[in-house]
Coordinates of C-alpha atoms in Angstrom, one line a residue:
A738 CA -6.2 -14.5 -7.5
L739 CA -4.8 -11.3 -9.1
L740 CA -1.9 -13.4 -10.5
P741 CA -1.1 -14.5 -14.1
A742 CA -3.0 -17.7 -14.8
A743 CA -3.8 -19.1 -18.2
V744 CA -2.8 -17.2 -21.4
L745 CA -5.9 -15.9 -23.3
H746 CA -4.1 -14.5 -26.3
A747 CA -0.5 -14.3 -27.7
N748 CA 0.7 -12.6 -30.8
A749 CA 3.2 -14.1 -33.3
A750 CA 6.2 -12.4 -31.7
A751 CA 5.3 -14.1 -28.4
G752 CA 5.2 -17.4 -30.1
E753 CA 8.6 -16.8 -31.6
L754 CA 10.0 -15.7 -28.2
F755 CA 8.7 -18.8 -26.4
G756 CA 9.5 -21.2 -29.2
R757 CA 6.0 -22.3 -29.9
D758 CA 3.1 -21.6 -32.2
A759 CA 1.3 -18.5 -30.9
G760 CA -2.0 -20.4 -30.9
A761 CA -0.4 -23.2 -28.8
L762 CA 0.5 -20.7 -26.1
K763 CA -3.2 -20.3 -25.3
G764 CA -3.9 -21.9 -21.9
S765 CA -0.3 -22.0 -20.9
G766 CA 0.4 -21.1 -17.2
A767 CA 3.0 -18.7 -15.8
A768 CA 5.1 -21.6 -14.5
S769 CA 5.7 -22.7 -18.1
L770 CA 6.5 -19.2 -19.4
F771 CA 8.7 -17.7 -16.8
A772 CA 11.6 -18.7 -14.6
A773 CA 10.7 -20.1 -11.2
Q774 CA 12.1 -17.2 -9.2
Q775 CA 10.2 -14.8 -11.6
V776 CA 7.0 -16.6 -10.8
E777 CA 7.6 -16.2 -7.1
R778 CA 8.0 -12.4 -7.6
F779 CA 4.6 -12.0 -9.3
P780 CA 2.7 -11.1 -6.1
V781 CA 4.9 -8.1 -5.6
L782 CA 4.8 -7.1 -9.3
M783 CA 1.0 -7.4 -9.4
S784 CA 0.9 -5.2 -6.2
E785 CA 2.8 -2.6 -8.1
V786 CA 0.4 -2.9 -11.1
L787 CA -2.6 -2.4 -8.8
V788 CA -1.0 0.6 -7.1
S789 CA 0.6 2.4 -10.1
G790 CA -1.4 0.9 -13.0
H791 CA 1.6 -0.8 -14.4
Y792 CA 5.0 -2.4 -13.7
E793 CA 8.1 -1.8 -15.8
G794 CA 11.3 -3.9 -15.2
T795 CA 13.1 -7.0 -16.1
L796 CA 11.3 -10.3 -16.7
E797 CA 12.9 -13.7 -17.1
C798 CA 11.2 -15.7 -19.8
L799 CA 11.4 -19.5 -20.1
T800 CA 11.7 -20.8 -23.7
A801 CA 10.4 -24.2 -24.9
D802 CA 13.9 -25.6 -24.9
G803 CA 14.4 -24.7 -21.2
H804 CA 16.6 -21.6 -21.7
T805 CA 15.9 -18.4 -19.7
L806 CA 16.0 -15.0 -21.4
A807 CA 16.0 -11.7 -19.4
G808 CA 14.5 -8.6 -21.0
E809 CA 12.6 -5.4 -20.2
A810 CA 8.9 -5.7 -20.0
R811 CA 5.8 -3.8 -19.0
I812 CA 2.9 -5.4 -17.1
G813 CA -0.5 -3.7 -17.0
Y814 CA -4.1 -4.8 -16.7
L815 CA -7.4 -4.1 -18.5
A816 CA -11.0 -5.2 -18.4
L817 CA -12.1 -7.6 -21.1
Q818 CA -15.7 -8.8 -21.2
G819 CA -16.0 -7.9 -17.5
Q820 CA -12.9 -9.9 -16.5
M821 CA -9.6 -8.5 -15.3
V822 CA -6.9 -9.4 -17.8
I823 CA -3.2 -9.0 -17.3
L824 CA -1.3 -7.7 -20.3
V825 CA 2.5 -8.4 -20.6
V826 CA 4.5 -6.6 -23.2
I827 CA 8.1 -7.8 -23.6
D828 CA 10.8 -6.0 -25.5
Q829 CA 11.9 -8.8 -27.7
A830 CA 14.8 -6.8 -29.2
G831 CA 16.6 -6.5 -25.9
L832 CA 16.4 -10.1 -24.6
L833 CA 19.6 -11.7 -23.4
P834 CA 20.3 -15.1 -21.9
S835 CA 20.1 -14.9 -18.1
A836 CA 22.5 -17.8 -17.5
Q837 CA 25.6 -15.6 -17.9
P838 CA 28.4 -15.1 -15.3
A839 CA 27.1 -12.6 -12.7
G840 CA 29.3 -9.7 -13.7
E841 CA 28.7 -10.1 -17.4
R842 CA 25.0 -10.4 -16.8
E843 CA 24.9 -7.2 -14.8
R844 CA 26.7 -5.4 -17.6
S845 CA 24.3 -6.9 -20.2
L846 CA 21.2 -5.9 -18.2
G847 CA 22.7 -2.4 -17.9
A848 CA 23.0 -2.3 -21.7
I849 CA 19.4 -3.4 -22.0
E850 CA 18.3 -0.6 -19.7
T851 CA 20.3 2.0 -21.7
A852 CA 19.1 0.7 -25.1
T853 CA 15.4 0.5 -24.1
A854 CA 15.4 3.8 -22.1
P855 CA 13.2 2.6 -19.3
A856 CA 11.1 5.1 -17.5
P857 CA 12.5 6.6 -14.3
G858 CA 12.0 4.2 -11.4
A859 CA 11.7 1.2 -13.7
G860 CA 11.9 -2.0 -11.7
R861 CA 10.8 -0.3 -8.5
T862 CA 7.8 -1.8 -6.6
V863 CA 5.5 -0.9 -3.7
L864 CA 7.9 -3.0 -1.6
S865 CA 11.2 -1.5 -2.7
R866 CA 9.9 2.1 -2.4
H867 CA 8.7 1.6 1.2
P868 CA 11.1 3.3 3.8
L869 CA 11.5 -0.1 5.6
F870 CA 13.0 -1.8 2.5
R871 CA 14.2 0.9 0.0
E872 CA 17.9 0.7 1.3
L873 CA 18.1 -3.1 1.0
H874 CA 20.7 -4.7 -1.3
R875 CA 19.3 -6.3 -4.5
G876 CA 19.7 -9.8 -3.1
E877 CA 18.0 -9.0 0.2
L878 CA 15.1 -7.3 -1.6
G879 CA 14.8 -10.2 -4.0
A880 CA 14.5 -12.7 -1.2
L881 CA 11.6 -10.7 0.3
E882 CA 9.9 -10.3 -3.0
R883 CA 10.0 -14.1 -3.6
A884 CA 8.6 -14.8 -0.1
A885 CA 5.7 -12.2 -0.4
R886 CA 2.1 -13.4 -0.9
L887 CA -1.1 -11.6 -1.9
V888 CA -4.1 -11.7 0.6
R889 CA -7.6 -10.6 -0.4
L890 CA -10.2 -9.6 2.1
R891 CA -13.9 -9.0 1.6
K892 CA -15.5 -6.0 3.4
G893 CA -15.8 -6.7 7.1
Q894 CA -13.5 -9.7 7.1
V895 CA -11.2 -10.1 10.1
L896 CA -7.5 -10.8 9.2
F897 CA -6.3 -11.7 12.6
Q898 CA -7.5 -11.6 16.2
R899 CA -5.7 -10.2 19.3
G900 CA -3.4 -12.9 20.7
D901 CA -2.8 -14.6 17.3
E902 CA 0.7 -15.5 16.4
A903 CA 2.4 -12.8 14.3
V904 CA 2.7 -14.6 10.9
G905 CA 3.9 -11.6 8.9
L906 CA 4.0 -7.9 8.1
Y907 CA 1.2 -6.5 5.8
L908 CA 1.4 -3.7 3.2
V909 CA -2.0 -2.4 2.0
V910 CA -2.2 -2.5 -1.8
S911 CA -5.8 -1.4 -2.0
G912 CA -8.7 -0.8 0.4
Q913 CA -8.3 -0.1 4.1
L914 CA -8.4 -1.7 7.5
A915 CA -9.1 -0.8 11.1
L916 CA -6.8 -1.9 13.9
T917 CA -9.0 -2.2 17.0
V918 CA -8.8 -3.3 20.6
S919 CA -11.8 -4.3 22.7
N920 CA -12.6 -5.2 26.3
S921 CA -14.5 -8.0 28.0
R922 CA -17.7 -5.8 27.9
G923 CA -17.6 -5.5 24.2
A924 CA -16.5 -1.9 24.0
E925 CA -14.1 -1.2 21.1
K926 CA -11.5 1.5 20.3
V927 CA -10.1 2.0 16.8
L928 CA -6.4 2.5 17.2
A929 CA -5.6 3.2 13.5
I930 CA -7.1 3.3 10.1
V931 CA -4.6 1.8 7.7
E932 CA -4.7 2.8 4.1
R933 CA -2.9 2.2 0.8
Q934 CA 0.9 1.7 0.9
Q935 CA 0.9 1.7 4.7
V936 CA 2.2 -1.3 6.7
F937 CA 1.0 -2.9 9.9
G938 CA 1.9 -5.9 12.0
E939 CA 5.6 -5.0 11.9
L940 CA 6.0 -4.3 15.6
E941 CA 4.7 -7.8 16.6
V942 CA 6.9 -9.5 13.9
L943 CA 10.1 -7.7 14.9
T944 CA 9.5 -8.2 18.6
R945 CA 8.2 -11.8 18.1
R946 CA 5.1 -11.2 20.1
P947 CA 1.4 -12.0 19.3
Y948 CA -0.7 -9.4 17.6
Q949 CA -1.9 -6.8 20.2
M950 CA -5.2 -5.9 18.4
F951 CA -7.5 -7.3 15.8
A952 CA -7.5 -6.2 12.1
Q953 CA -10.7 -5.9 10.1
S954 CA -11.2 -4.7 6.6
L955 CA -13.4 -1.6 6.0
A956 CA -13.7 -2.3 2.3
A957 CA -12.7 -5.0 -0.2
T958 CA -8.9 -5.0 0.4
V959 CA -5.8 -6.5 -1.1
L960 CA -2.7 -6.9 1.1
L961 CA 0.9 -7.9 0.4
M962 CA 2.1 -10.2 3.2
I963 CA 5.8 -10.6 4.0
P964 CA 6.2 -13.7 6.1
A965 CA 7.8 -13.4 9.6
A966 CA 10.6 -15.9 8.8
A967 CA 11.9 -13.8 5.9
L968 CA 11.8 -10.6 8.1
H969 CA 13.5 -12.4 11.0
K970 CA 16.4 -13.5 8.7
L971 CA 16.7 -10.0 7.4
Q972 CA 16.6 -8.5 10.9
A973 CA 19.6 -10.7 11.9
T974 CA 21.7 -10.1 8.8
S975 CA 21.0 -6.6 7.4
L976 CA 22.4 -3.4 8.9
A977 CA 20.4 -1.4 6.4
F978 CA 17.1 -3.1 7.5
A979 CA 18.0 -2.7 11.2
G980 CA 18.6 1.0 10.8
A981 CA 15.4 1.4 8.7
A982 CA 13.4 -0.5 11.3
L983 CA 14.7 1.6 14.1
A984 CA 13.8 4.8 12.3
H985 CA 10.4 3.4 11.4
L986 CA 9.6 2.4 15.0
G987 CA 10.9 5.8 16.2
T988 CA 8.5 7.6 13.9
R989 CA 5.7 5.3 15.1
L990 CA 6.5 6.2 18.7
H991 CA 6.4 9.9 18.0
R992 CA 3.0 9.5 16.3
I993 CA 1.6 7.6 19.3
I994 CA 2.9 10.4 21.6
G995 CA 1.0 12.9 19.5
E996 CA -2.2 10.8 19.6
V997 CA -2.0 10.5 23.4
E998 CA -1.5 14.2 23.6
A999 CA -4.5 14.8 21.4
L1000 CA -6.7 12.4 23.3
T1001 CA -5.9 13.8 26.7
L1002 CA -5.2 17.5 26.2
H1003 CA -7.3 18.5 23.1
T1004 CA -11.0 19.0 22.9
A1005 CA -13.3 16.9 20.6
M1006 CA -13.6 19.9 18.2
E1007 CA -9.8 20.3 18.1
R1008 CA -9.3 16.6 17.3
I1009 CA -11.9 16.7 14.6
I1010 CA -10.4 19.8 12.9
D1011 CA -6.9 18.3 13.1
H1012 CA -8.2 15.1 11.5
L1013 CA -9.8 17.0 8.6
L1014 CA -6.6 19.1 8.0
E1015 CA -4.4 16.0 8.2
H1016 CA -6.4 14.5 5.2
A1017 CA -6.8 17.8 3.3
V1018 CA -5.3 18.3 -0.2
V1019 CA -5.8 20.9 -2.8
N1020 CA -7.6 19.4 -5.8
A1021 CA -7.2 20.2 -9.5
H1022 CA -9.6 23.2 -9.1
G1023 CA -7.5 24.8 -6.3
V1024 CA -10.1 23.9 -3.7
T1025 CA -9.0 22.3 -0.4
E1026 CA -10.8 19.0 0.1
A1027 CA -10.5 16.2 2.7
T1028 CA -11.7 12.7 2.0
L1029 CA -12.9 10.9 5.1
P1030 CA -10.9 7.7 5.4
A1031 CA -13.7 5.6 6.8
Q1032 CA -17.3 5.7 8.0
K1033 CA -18.2 8.2 10.6
Q1034 CA -18.6 5.7 13.4
V1035 CA -15.1 4.4 12.7
I1036 CA -13.6 7.9 12.7
A1037 CA -15.4 8.7 15.9
S1038 CA -13.9 5.6 17.6
Y1039 CA -10.5 6.6 16.3
L1040 CA -10.9 10.2 17.7
N1041 CA -12.3 8.8 21.0
I1042 CA -15.6 10.6 20.7
S1043 CA -19.2 9.3 20.1
P1044 CA -20.8 9.4 16.7
P1045 CA -23.4 11.9 17.8
T1046 CA -20.6 14.2 19.0
L1047 CA -18.9 14.0 15.6
S1048 CA -22.2 14.7 13.8
R1049 CA -22.9 17.7 15.9
A1050 CA -19.4 19.1 15.4
F1051 CA -19.7 18.7 11.6
Q1052 CA -23.1 20.4 11.7
Q1053 CA -21.6 23.3 13.7
L1054 CA -18.7 23.7 11.2
C1055 CA -21.2 23.6 8.3
D1056 CA -23.4 26.2 10.0
D1057 CA -20.5 28.5 10.5
G1058 CA -19.5 28.2 6.8
L1059 CA -16.2 26.5 7.6
I1060 CA -16.8 23.3 5.7
T1061 CA -19.3 21.7 3.4
V1062 CA -20.0 17.9 3.5
S1063 CA -21.0 15.7 0.6
R1064 CA -20.9 12.0 1.7
R1065 CA -17.2 11.3 2.3
Y1066 CA -15.9 14.5 0.8
V1067 CA -15.4 17.6 3.0
T1068 CA -14.7 20.9 1.3
I1069 CA -12.7 23.5 3.3
P1070 CA -13.3 26.9 1.6
D1071 CA -10.8 28.7 3.8
P1072 CA -8.3 26.4 5.7
A1073 CA -6.7 29.4 7.5
R1074 CA -10.1 30.4 8.9
L1075 CA -10.7 26.9 10.0
L1076 CA -7.3 26.8 11.7
R1077 CA -8.1 30.1 13.5
F1078 CA -11.4 28.6 14.7
R1079 CA -9.5 25.6 16.0
Q1080 CA -7.0 27.8 17.8
Q1081 CA -9.9 29.6 19.5
D1082 CA -11.1 26.2 20.8
G1083 CA -14.1 26.2 18.5
T1084 CA -15.8 29.0 20.5
A1085 CA -15.6 31.8 17.9

């Protein structure tokens, strides 16, 4: 489930911290080792581990006598005998009781952070870094983190259908999805290809309307789901969230206007070149390269062209020496030349 389950191994220091023999910790679950609110935050922490490779921040540990100790920790993961294993390293020297008066505890945690010199951005997560949530107060963000849940999808699995009740907002941790509409004749149009660290479903949640499209995974995918109830509460009480949501929806509107312009005023070749340049980055060897975000038939639907048209355009660009294609990787030897070709409407 991508969450801490039973302990496989603990060293002597862990046994000392939790007040038990290290061997006796084997098989213990997260609920017996960490405070209840800490356990509720693990979906968000593990999302950060999957995105960044590790999480660094404060963990609240539960000792055998029922006391809670807060200290800096690092969570990572590794493969052990073909199994994904979660590794938790706790800074035992900096542990402090978490049941202190609020002001005193904040000062104590500040002292821990200074003493242990955490890396820049320690305690930040995929949720707290997203523009919708990064300006929230600590209590507001904590409530969202405790409500969040992980969702795993196999390739081709449908997450929701058009007309379903909007149960939450989704943030992509890994993998990708297509947001698609269809008509009664079975024709489909891909509206968006959603990738890592992007959100979807927020419009329906914030407007309290059913989902307007269906969402289907294009690969094995992990999502972080924020329930609608938690977002509705935040929407009613947080000026910071209201401002961020307005800015986010405004950005989304501008993107939709750009897409409508492209679909109605740009040629197929122009749309294809724009799509390549949008996904292009300069790799470590100084070469401009674009990774196609999905299979060609999905990209063709998104660009509102047929798959054969996309294939012919790619072939023309290859024949003219403007790109080279290797599976999902498109190399662009001279981006400026490709842009000039686009500006001449692909007729040069």
